[in-house]
Short mmCIF file of C-alpha atoms in Angstrom, two decimals:
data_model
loop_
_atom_site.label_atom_id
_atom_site.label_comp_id
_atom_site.label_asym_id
_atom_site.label_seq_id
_atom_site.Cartn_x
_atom_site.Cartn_y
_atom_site.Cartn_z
CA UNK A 15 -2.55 -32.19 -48.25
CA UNK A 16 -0.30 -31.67 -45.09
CA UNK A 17 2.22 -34.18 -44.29
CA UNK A 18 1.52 -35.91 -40.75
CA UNK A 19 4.86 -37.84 -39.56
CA UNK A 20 4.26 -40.13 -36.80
CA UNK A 21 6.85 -41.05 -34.10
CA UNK A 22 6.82 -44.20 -32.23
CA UNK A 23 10.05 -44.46 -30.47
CA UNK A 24 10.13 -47.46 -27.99
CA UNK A 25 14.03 -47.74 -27.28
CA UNK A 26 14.39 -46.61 -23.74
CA UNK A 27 17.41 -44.49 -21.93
CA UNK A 28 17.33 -43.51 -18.46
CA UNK A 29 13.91 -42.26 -17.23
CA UNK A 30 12.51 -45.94 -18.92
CA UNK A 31 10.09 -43.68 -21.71
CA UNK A 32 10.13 -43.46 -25.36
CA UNK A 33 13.09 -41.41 -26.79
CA UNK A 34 13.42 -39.75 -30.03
CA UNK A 35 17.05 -38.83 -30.49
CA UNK A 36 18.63 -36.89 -33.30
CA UNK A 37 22.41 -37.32 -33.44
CA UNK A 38 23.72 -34.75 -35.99
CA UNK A 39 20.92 -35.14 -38.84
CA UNK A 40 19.28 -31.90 -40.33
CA UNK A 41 15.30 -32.45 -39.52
CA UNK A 42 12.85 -30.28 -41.59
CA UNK A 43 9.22 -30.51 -41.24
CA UNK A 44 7.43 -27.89 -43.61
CA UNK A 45 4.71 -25.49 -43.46
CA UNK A 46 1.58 -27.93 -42.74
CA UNK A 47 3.66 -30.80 -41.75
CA UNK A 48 3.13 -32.37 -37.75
CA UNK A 49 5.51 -34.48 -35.85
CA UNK A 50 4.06 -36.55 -32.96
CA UNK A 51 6.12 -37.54 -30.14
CA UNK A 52 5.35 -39.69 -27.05
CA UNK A 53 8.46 -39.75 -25.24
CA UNK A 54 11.48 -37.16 -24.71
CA UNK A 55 13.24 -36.01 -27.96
CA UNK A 56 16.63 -35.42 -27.45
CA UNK A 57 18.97 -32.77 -30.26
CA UNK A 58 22.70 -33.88 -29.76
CA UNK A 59 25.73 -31.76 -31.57
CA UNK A 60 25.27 -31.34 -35.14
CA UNK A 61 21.68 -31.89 -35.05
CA UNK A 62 19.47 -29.36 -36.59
CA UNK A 63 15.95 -29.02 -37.37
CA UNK A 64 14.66 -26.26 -39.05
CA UNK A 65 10.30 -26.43 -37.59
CA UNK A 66 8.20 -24.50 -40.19
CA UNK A 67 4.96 -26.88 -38.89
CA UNK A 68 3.69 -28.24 -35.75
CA UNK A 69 5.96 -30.41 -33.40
CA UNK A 70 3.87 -32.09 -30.15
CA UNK A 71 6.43 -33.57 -27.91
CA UNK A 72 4.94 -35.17 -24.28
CA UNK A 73 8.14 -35.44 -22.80
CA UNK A 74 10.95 -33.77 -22.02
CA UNK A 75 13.26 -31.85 -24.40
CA UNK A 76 16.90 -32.00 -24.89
CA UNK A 77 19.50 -29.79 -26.82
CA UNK A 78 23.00 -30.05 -26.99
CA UNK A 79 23.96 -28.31 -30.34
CA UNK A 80 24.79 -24.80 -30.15
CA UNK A 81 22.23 -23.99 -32.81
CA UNK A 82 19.75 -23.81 -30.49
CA UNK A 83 17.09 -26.42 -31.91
CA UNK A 84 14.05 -25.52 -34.10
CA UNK A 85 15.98 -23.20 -36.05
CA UNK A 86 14.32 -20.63 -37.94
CA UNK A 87 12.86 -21.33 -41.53
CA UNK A 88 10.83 -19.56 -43.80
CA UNK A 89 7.90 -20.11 -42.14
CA UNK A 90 7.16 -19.66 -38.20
CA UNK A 91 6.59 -23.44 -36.84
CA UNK A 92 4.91 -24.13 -33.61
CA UNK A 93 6.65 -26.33 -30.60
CA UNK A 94 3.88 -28.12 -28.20
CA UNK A 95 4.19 -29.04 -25.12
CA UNK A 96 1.31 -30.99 -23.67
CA UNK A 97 3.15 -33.95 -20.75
CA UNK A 98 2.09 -32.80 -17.75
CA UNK A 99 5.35 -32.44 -16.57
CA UNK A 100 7.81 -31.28 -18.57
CA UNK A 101 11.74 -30.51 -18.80
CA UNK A 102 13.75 -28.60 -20.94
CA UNK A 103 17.38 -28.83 -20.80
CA UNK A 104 20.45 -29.35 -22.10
CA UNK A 105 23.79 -27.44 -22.47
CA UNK A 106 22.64 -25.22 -25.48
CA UNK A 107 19.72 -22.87 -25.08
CA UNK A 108 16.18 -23.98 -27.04
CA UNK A 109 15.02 -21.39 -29.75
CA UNK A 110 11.74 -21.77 -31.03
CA UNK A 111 9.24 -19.40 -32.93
CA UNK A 112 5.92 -20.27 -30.83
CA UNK A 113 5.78 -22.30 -27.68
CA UNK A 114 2.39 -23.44 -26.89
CA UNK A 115 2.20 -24.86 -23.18
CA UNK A 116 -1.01 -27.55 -23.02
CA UNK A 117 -2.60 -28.65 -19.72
CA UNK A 118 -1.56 -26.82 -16.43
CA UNK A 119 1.34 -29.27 -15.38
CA UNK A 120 4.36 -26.79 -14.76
CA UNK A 121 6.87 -26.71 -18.13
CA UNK A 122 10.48 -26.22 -16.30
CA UNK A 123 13.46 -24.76 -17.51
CA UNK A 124 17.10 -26.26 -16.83
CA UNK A 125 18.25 -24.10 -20.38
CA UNK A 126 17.46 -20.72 -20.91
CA UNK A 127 14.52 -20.28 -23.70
CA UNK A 128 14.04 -18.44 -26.58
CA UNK A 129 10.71 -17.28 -28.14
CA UNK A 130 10.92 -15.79 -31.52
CA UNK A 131 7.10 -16.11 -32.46
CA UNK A 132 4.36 -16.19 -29.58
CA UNK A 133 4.47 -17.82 -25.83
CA UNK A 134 0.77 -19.32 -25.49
CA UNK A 135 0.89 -20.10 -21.74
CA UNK A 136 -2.60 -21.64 -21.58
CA UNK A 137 -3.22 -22.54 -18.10
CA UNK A 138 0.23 -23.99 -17.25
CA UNK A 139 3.46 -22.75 -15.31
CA UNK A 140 6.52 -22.15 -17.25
CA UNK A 141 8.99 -22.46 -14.28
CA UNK A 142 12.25 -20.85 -15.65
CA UNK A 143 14.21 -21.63 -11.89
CA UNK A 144 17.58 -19.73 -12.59
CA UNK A 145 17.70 -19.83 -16.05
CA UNK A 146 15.81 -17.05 -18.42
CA UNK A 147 12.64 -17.10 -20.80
CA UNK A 148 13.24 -14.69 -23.12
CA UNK A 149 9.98 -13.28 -26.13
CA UNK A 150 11.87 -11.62 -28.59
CA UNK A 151 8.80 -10.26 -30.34
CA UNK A 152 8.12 -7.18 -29.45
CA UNK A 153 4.74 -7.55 -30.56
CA UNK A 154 2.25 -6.99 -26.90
CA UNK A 155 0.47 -9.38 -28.08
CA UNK A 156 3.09 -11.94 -28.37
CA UNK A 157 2.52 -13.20 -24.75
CA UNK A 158 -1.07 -14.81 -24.15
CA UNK A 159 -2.35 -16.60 -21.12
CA UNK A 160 -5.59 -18.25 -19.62
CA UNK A 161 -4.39 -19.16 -15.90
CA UNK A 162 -0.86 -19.76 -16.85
CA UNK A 163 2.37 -17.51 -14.93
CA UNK A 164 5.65 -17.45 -15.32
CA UNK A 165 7.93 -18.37 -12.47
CA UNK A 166 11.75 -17.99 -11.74
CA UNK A 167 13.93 -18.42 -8.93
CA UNK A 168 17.07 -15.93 -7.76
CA UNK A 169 18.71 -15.30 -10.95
CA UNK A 170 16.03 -16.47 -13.41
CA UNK A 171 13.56 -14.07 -15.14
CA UNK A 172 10.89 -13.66 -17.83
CA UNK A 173 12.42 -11.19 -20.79
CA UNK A 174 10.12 -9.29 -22.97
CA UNK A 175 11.48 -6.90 -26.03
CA UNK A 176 9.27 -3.70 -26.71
CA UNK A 177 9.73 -1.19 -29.42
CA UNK A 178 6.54 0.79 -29.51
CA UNK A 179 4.62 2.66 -26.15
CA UNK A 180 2.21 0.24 -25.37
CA UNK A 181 1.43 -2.19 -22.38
CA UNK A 182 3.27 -5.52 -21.86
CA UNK A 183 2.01 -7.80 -19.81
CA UNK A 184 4.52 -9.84 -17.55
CA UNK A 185 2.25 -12.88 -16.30
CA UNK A 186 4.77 -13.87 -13.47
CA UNK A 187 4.01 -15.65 -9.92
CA UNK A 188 5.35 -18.16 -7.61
CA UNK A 189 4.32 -21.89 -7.05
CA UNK A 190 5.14 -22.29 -3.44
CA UNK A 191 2.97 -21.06 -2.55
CA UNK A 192 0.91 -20.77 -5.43
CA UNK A 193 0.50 -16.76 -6.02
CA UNK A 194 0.10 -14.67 -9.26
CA UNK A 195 1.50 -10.73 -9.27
CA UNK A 196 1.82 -9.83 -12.41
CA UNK A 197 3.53 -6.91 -13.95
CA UNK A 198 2.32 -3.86 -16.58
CA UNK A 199 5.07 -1.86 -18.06
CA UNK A 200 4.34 0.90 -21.03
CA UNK A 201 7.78 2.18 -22.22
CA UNK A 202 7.79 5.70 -22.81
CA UNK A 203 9.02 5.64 -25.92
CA UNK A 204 9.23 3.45 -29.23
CA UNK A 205 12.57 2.62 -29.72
CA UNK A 206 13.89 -0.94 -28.98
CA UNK A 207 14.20 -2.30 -25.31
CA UNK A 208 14.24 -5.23 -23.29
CA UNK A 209 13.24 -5.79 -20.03
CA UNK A 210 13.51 -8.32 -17.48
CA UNK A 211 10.65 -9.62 -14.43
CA UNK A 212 10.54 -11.97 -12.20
CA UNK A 213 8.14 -12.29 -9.33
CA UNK A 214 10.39 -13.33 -6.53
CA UNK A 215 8.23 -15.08 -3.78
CA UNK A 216 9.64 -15.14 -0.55
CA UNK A 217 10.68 -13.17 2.07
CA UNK A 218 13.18 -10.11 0.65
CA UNK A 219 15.79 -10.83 3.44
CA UNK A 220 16.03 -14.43 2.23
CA UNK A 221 17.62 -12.89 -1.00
CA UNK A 222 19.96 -10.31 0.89
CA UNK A 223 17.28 -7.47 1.21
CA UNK A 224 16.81 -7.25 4.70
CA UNK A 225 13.25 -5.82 5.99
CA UNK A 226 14.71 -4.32 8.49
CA UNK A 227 16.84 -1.87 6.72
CA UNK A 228 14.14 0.37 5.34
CA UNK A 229 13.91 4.14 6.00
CA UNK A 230 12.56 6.27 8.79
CA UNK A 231 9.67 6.95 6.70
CA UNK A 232 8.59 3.47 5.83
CA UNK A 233 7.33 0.94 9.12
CA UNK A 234 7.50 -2.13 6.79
CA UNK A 235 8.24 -4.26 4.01
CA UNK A 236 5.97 -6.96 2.24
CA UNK A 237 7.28 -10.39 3.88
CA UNK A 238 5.95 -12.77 1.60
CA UNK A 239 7.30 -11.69 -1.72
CA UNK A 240 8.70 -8.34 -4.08
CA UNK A 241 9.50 -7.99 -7.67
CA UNK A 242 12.55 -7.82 -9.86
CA UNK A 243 12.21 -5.26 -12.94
CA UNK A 244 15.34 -4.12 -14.83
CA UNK A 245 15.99 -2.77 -17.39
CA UNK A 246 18.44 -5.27 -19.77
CA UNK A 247 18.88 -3.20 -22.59
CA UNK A 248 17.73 0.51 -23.83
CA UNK A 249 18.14 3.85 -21.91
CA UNK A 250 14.16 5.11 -21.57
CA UNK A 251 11.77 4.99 -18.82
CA UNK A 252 8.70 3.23 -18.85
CA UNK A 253 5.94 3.37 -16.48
CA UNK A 254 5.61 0.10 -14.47
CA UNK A 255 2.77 -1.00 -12.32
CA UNK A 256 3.22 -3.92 -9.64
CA UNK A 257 -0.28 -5.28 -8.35
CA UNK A 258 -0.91 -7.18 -5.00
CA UNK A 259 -3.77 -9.35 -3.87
CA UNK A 260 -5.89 -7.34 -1.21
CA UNK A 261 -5.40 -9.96 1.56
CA UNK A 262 -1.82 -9.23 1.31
CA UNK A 263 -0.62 -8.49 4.90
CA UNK A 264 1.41 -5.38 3.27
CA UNK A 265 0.11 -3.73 0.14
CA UNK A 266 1.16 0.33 0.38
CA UNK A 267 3.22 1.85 -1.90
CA UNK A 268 6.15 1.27 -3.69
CA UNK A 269 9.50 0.69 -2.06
CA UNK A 270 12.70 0.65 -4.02
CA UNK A 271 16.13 -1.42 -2.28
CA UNK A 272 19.25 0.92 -2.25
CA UNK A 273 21.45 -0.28 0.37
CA UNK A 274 18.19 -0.14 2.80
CA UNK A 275 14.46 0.31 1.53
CA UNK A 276 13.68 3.26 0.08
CA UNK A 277 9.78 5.04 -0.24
CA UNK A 278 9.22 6.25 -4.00
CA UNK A 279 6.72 8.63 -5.85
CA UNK A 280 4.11 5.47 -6.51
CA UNK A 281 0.87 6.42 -7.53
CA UNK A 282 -2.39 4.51 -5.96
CA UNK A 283 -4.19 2.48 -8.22
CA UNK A 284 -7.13 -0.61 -7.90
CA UNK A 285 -5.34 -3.40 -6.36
CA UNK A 286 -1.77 -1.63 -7.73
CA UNK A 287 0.65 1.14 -7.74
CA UNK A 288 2.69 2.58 -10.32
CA UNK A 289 5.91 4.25 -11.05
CA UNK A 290 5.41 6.57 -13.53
CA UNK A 291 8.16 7.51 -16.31
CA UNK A 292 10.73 5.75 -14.04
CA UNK A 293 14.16 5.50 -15.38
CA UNK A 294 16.00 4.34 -11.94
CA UNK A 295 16.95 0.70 -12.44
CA UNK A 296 19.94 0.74 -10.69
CA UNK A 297 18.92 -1.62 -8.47
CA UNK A 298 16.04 -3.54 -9.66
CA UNK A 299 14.04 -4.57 -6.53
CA UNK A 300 10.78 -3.34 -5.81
CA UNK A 301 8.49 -4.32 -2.92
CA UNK A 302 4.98 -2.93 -1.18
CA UNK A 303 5.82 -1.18 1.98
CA UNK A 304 3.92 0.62 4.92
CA UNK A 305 4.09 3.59 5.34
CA UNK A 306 5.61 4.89 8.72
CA UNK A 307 2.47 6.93 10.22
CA UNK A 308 2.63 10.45 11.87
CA UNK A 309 -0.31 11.32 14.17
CA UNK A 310 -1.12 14.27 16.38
CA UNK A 311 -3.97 15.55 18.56
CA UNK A 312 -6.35 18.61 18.19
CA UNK A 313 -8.86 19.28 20.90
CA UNK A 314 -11.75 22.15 20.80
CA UNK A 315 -10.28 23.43 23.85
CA UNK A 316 -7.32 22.73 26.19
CA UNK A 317 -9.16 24.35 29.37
CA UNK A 318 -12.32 22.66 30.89
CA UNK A 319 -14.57 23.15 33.45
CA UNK A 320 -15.96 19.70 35.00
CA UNK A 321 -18.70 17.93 32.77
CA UNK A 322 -17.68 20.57 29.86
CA UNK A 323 -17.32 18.38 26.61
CA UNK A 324 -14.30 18.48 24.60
CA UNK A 325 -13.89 17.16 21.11
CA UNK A 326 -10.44 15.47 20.21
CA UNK A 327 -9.77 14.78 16.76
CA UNK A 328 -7.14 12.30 15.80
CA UNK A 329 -4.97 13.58 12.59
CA UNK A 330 -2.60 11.49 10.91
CA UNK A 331 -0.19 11.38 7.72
CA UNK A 332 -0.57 9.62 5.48
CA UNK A 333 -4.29 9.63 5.16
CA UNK A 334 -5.56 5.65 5.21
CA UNK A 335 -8.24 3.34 5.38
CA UNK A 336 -8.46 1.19 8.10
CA UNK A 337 -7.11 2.75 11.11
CA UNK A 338 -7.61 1.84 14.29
CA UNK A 339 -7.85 4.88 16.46
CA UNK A 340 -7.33 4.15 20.41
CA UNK A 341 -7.63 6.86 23.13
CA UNK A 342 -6.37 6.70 27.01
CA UNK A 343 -8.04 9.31 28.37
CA UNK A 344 -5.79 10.23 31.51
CA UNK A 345 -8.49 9.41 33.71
CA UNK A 346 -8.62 5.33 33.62
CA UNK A 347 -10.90 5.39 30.62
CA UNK A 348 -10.11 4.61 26.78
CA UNK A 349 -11.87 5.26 24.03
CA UNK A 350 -11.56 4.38 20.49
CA UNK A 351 -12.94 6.05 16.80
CA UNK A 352 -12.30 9.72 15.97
CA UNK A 353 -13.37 12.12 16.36
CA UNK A 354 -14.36 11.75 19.98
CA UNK A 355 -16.74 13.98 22.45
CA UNK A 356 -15.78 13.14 26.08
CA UNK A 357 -16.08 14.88 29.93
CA UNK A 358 -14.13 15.14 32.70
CA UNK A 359 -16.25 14.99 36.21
CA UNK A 360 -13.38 16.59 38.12
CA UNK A 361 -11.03 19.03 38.31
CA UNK A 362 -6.79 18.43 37.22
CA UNK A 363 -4.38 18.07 34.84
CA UNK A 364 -4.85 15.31 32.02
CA UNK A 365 -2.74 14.00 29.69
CA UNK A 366 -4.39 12.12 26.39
CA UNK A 367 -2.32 9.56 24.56
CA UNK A 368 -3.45 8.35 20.94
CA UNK A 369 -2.36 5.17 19.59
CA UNK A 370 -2.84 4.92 15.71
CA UNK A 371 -2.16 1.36 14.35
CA UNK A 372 -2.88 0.85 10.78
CA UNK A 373 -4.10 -2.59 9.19
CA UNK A 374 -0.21 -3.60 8.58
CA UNK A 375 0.59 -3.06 12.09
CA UNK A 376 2.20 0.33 12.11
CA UNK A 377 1.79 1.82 15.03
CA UNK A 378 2.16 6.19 16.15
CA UNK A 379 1.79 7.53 19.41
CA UNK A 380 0.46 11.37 20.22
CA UNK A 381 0.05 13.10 23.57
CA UNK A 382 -2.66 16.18 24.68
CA UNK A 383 -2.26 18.11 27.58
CA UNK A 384 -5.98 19.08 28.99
CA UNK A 385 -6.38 21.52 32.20
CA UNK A 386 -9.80 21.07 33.89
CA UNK A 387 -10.56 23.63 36.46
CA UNK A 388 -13.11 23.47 39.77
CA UNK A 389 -16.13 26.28 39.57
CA UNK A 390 -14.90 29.28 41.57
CA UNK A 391 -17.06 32.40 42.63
CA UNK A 392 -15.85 35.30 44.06
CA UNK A 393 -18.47 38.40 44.87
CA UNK A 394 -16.77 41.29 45.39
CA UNK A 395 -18.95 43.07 48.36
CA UNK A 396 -18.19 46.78 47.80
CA UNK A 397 -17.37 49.04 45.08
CA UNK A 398 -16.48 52.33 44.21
CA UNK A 399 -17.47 54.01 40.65
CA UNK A 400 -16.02 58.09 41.33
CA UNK A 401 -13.97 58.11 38.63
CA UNK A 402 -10.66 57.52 40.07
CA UNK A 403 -9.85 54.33 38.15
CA UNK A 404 -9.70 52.24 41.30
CA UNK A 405 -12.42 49.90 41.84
CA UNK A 406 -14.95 51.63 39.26
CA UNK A 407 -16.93 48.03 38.49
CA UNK A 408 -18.42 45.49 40.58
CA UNK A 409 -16.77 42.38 38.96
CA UNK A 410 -17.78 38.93 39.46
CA UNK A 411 -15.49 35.96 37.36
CA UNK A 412 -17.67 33.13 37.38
CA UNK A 413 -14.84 30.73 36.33
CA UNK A 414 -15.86 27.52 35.27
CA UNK A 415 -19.41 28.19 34.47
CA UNK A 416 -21.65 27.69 31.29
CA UNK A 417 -23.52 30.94 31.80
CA UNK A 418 -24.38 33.32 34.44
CA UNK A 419 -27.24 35.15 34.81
CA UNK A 420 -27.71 38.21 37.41
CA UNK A 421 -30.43 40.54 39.10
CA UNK A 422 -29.58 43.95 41.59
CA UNK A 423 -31.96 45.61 43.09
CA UNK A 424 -32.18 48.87 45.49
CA UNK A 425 -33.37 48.68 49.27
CA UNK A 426 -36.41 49.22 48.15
CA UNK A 427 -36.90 45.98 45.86
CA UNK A 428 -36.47 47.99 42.67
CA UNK A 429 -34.40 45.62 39.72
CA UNK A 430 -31.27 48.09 38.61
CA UNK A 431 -29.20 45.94 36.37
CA UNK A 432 -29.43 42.66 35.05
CA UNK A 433 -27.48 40.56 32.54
CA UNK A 434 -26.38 37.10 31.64
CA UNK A 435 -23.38 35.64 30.23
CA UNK A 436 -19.65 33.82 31.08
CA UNK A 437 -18.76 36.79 33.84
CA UNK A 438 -20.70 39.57 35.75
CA UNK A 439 -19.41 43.54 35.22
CA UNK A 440 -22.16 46.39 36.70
CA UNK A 441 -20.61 50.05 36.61
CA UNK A 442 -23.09 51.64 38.74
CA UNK A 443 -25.71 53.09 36.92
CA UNK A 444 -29.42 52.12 36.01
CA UNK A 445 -30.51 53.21 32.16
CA UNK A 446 -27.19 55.68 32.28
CA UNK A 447 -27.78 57.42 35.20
CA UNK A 448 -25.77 56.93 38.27
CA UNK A 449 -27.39 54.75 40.98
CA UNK A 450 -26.81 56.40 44.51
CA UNK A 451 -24.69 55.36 47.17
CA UNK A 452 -25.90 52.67 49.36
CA UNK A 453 -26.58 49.41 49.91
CA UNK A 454 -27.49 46.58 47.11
CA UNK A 455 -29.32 43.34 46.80
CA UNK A 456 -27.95 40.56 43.91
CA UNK A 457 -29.48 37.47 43.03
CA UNK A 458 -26.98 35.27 41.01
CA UNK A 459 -27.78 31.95 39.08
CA UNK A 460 -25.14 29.71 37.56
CA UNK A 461 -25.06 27.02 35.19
CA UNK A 462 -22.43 24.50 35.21
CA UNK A 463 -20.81 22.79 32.68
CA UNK A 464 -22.79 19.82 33.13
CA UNK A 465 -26.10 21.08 33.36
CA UNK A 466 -26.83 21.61 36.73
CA UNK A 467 -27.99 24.96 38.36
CA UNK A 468 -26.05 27.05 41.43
CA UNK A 469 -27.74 30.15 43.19
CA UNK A 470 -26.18 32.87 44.73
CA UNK A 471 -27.29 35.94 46.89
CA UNK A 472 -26.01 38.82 49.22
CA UNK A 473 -25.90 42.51 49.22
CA UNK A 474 -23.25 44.96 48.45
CA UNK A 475 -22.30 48.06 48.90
CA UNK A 476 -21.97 51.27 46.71
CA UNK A 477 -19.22 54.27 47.48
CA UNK A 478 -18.90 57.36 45.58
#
């Protein structure tokens, strides 16, 4: 039959509530046993009590006595905490074996906290402010949560121990605003360690890490919050992953504060990245940066002729989704996607400027020099193929043009050559043979870049 003791305390002190006070008496309630209590219970010096069964307090708890309160018996006892809002202070730390938070009123800490057992967050906030929550199981399962985080201000932190390689979950956010970014860490190896986390959520440079010290490769640093992971005791790496919420403004990878922020080896993972084997805790703050972007310009070809399409392709480092790809053409146009098919109606010099901006606002600029040159003919009217090496081929550069295609004929209306391609070259001859010396008819048609058709025709002359 388990013992139920029942306690009904009506004096009141201070906050006008029922108060349970122990003044130096050694409590026990054993295995089985509950204590009920409505108001705040209060452990001054010399007061023990040694919790093998299930206390429920709805107030706020006090210790004083160096022991620590619910001292450890033979068998694990269980501390409740179901107000729904709840203090625990004093000028001694609390010790308990399992802390089991009830309702999702925030649990705060003006003591540091010790869990020997399990800490059943349920859906409530156990707000540590400066002081420390420490699990010294180093069972991974001795942390559990529904909704429930942990939350600490500058100096405060949630404190797991580990001794074997498997995942710990930190469960740590912020309540102003409300935000949950928890924390995975696998140690690399079994022996005993103990690590510290704390979700710090504000600004960095609000806590002496400045944004704006960061290095040339990173563009910028998560503003609304970054996490503190150190290592408190041990010597081994462990792999740690950070997560972020996708609507974060700034979500990339890993950024490590050494006198100004600092990109590391993260690797990408859903909603998280991850520092694998990492042993460098010297300074333990750790934030989601953007990445500074490099872009540059390739083009199918850097010389034009009018109405000739050109394909620029925008290529930038590193690789990301959601860019926003913006083109200024040089002539008064823009353009935006990549890559991009475009024509220039007239002849001159153009200079291409890309603006990358990524979804953080990070922003690259690259620049393309393009030479578009006018259509020129020139028909040669005489040549001389005698095999001197001056003159020996009637040569026509049709500059600017698609494709040329060409006709000669003899005086008497006979076709001697013909061809078709970028440029016109006759040396003379008809199937081999040397034509004779005389006078020739051509009949020229050009296609232009853009489509359009230009004719040509005249005679020239043969010497030998």
């Amino acid at each position: 039959m388990r013992n139920l003791l029942l306690v009904w305390v009506s004096a009141e002190l201070l906050w006008a509530q029922p108060l349970a006070v122990n003044t130096g008496v050694p409590l026990r309630l054993e295995p089985g046993g509950i204590l009920w209590c409505e108001g705040t219970w209060i452990n001054g010096v010399g007061g023990t009590f040694q919790n093998s069964g299930t206390v429920y307090v709805l107030g706020d708890v006090r210790n004083d006595d160096p022991g620590q309160l619910f001292i450890a018996g033979a068998t694990p006892g269980t501390l409740v905490l179901q107000g729904s809002f709840q203090v625990l202070q004093g000028t001694q730390p609390i010790r308990t074996d399992t802390l089991r938070l009830v309702g999702s009123g925030p649990k705060v800490l003006d003591t540091d906290l010790y869990v020997d057992g399990q800490l059943q967050l349920g859906d409530a906030e156990l707000r540590t402010q400066t002081h420390k929550a420490i699990v010294r199981n180093p069972d991974p399962l001795a942390l559990t949560r529904q909704n429930g985080f942990v939350s600490s201000d500058l100096g405060g932190y949630l404190e797991r121990w580990t001794d074997r390689t498997a995942v710990y979950l930190f469960p740590v956010g912020g309540h102003t605003p409300l935000r949950y970014r928890p924390v995975l860490l696998t140690p690399s190896v079994g022996a005993p360690h103990r690590w510290a986390v704390r979700l710090a959520n504000v600004d960095p440079t609000s806590e002496g890490l400045p944004r704006s010290q960061r290095s040339p490769d990173l563009c910028e640093i998560n503003p609304l919050y970054y996490h503190y992971v150190d290592r408190v005791a041990g010597t081994d790496a462990a792999t740690i992953t950070l997560t972020y919420d996708p609507a974060d403004p700034v979500k990339g990878p890993i950024a490590q504060w050494k006198a100004l922020w600092e990109p590391t080896p993260a690797s990408a993972g859903p909603t998280a990245w991850s520092l694998l084997s990492w042993s460098d805790f010297s300074t333990p703050n750790f934030a989601f940066s953007a990445p500074a972007l490099t872009s540059q310009i390739t083009a199918s070809a850097d010389t034009l002729a009018p109405g000739e399409p050109v394909q620029l392709t925008a290529q930038v480092a590193p690789p990301q989704p959601g860019l926003i790809y913006t083109w200024l053409l040089g002539d008064g146009q823009t353009a935006t996607g990549t890559p991009l098919t475009y024509s220039y109606t007239s002849p001159g010099q153009y200079w291409v400027t890309l603006i990358v901006t990524s979804s953080e606002g990070c922003r690259d600029t690259a620049s393309y020099r393009l030479i578009v040159r006018g259509t020129t003919l020139y028909i040669p009217n005489a040549f001389s193929p005698n095999g001197d090496g001056l003159n020996e081929m009637w040569e026509v550069p049709a500059q600017g043009f698609r494709q040329v295609r060409w006709r000669i004929y003899d005086r008497w209306g006979l076709l001697v050559a013909e061809g078709q391609g970028s440029s016109i070259r006759w040396d003379g001859t008809k199937n081999g043979q040397p034509c004779a010396e005389g006078v020739y008819v051509y009949l020229i048609e050009l296609e232009r870049a853009d489509g359009g058709i230009e004719k040509r025709a005249g005679t020239l002359t043969l010497l030998r």
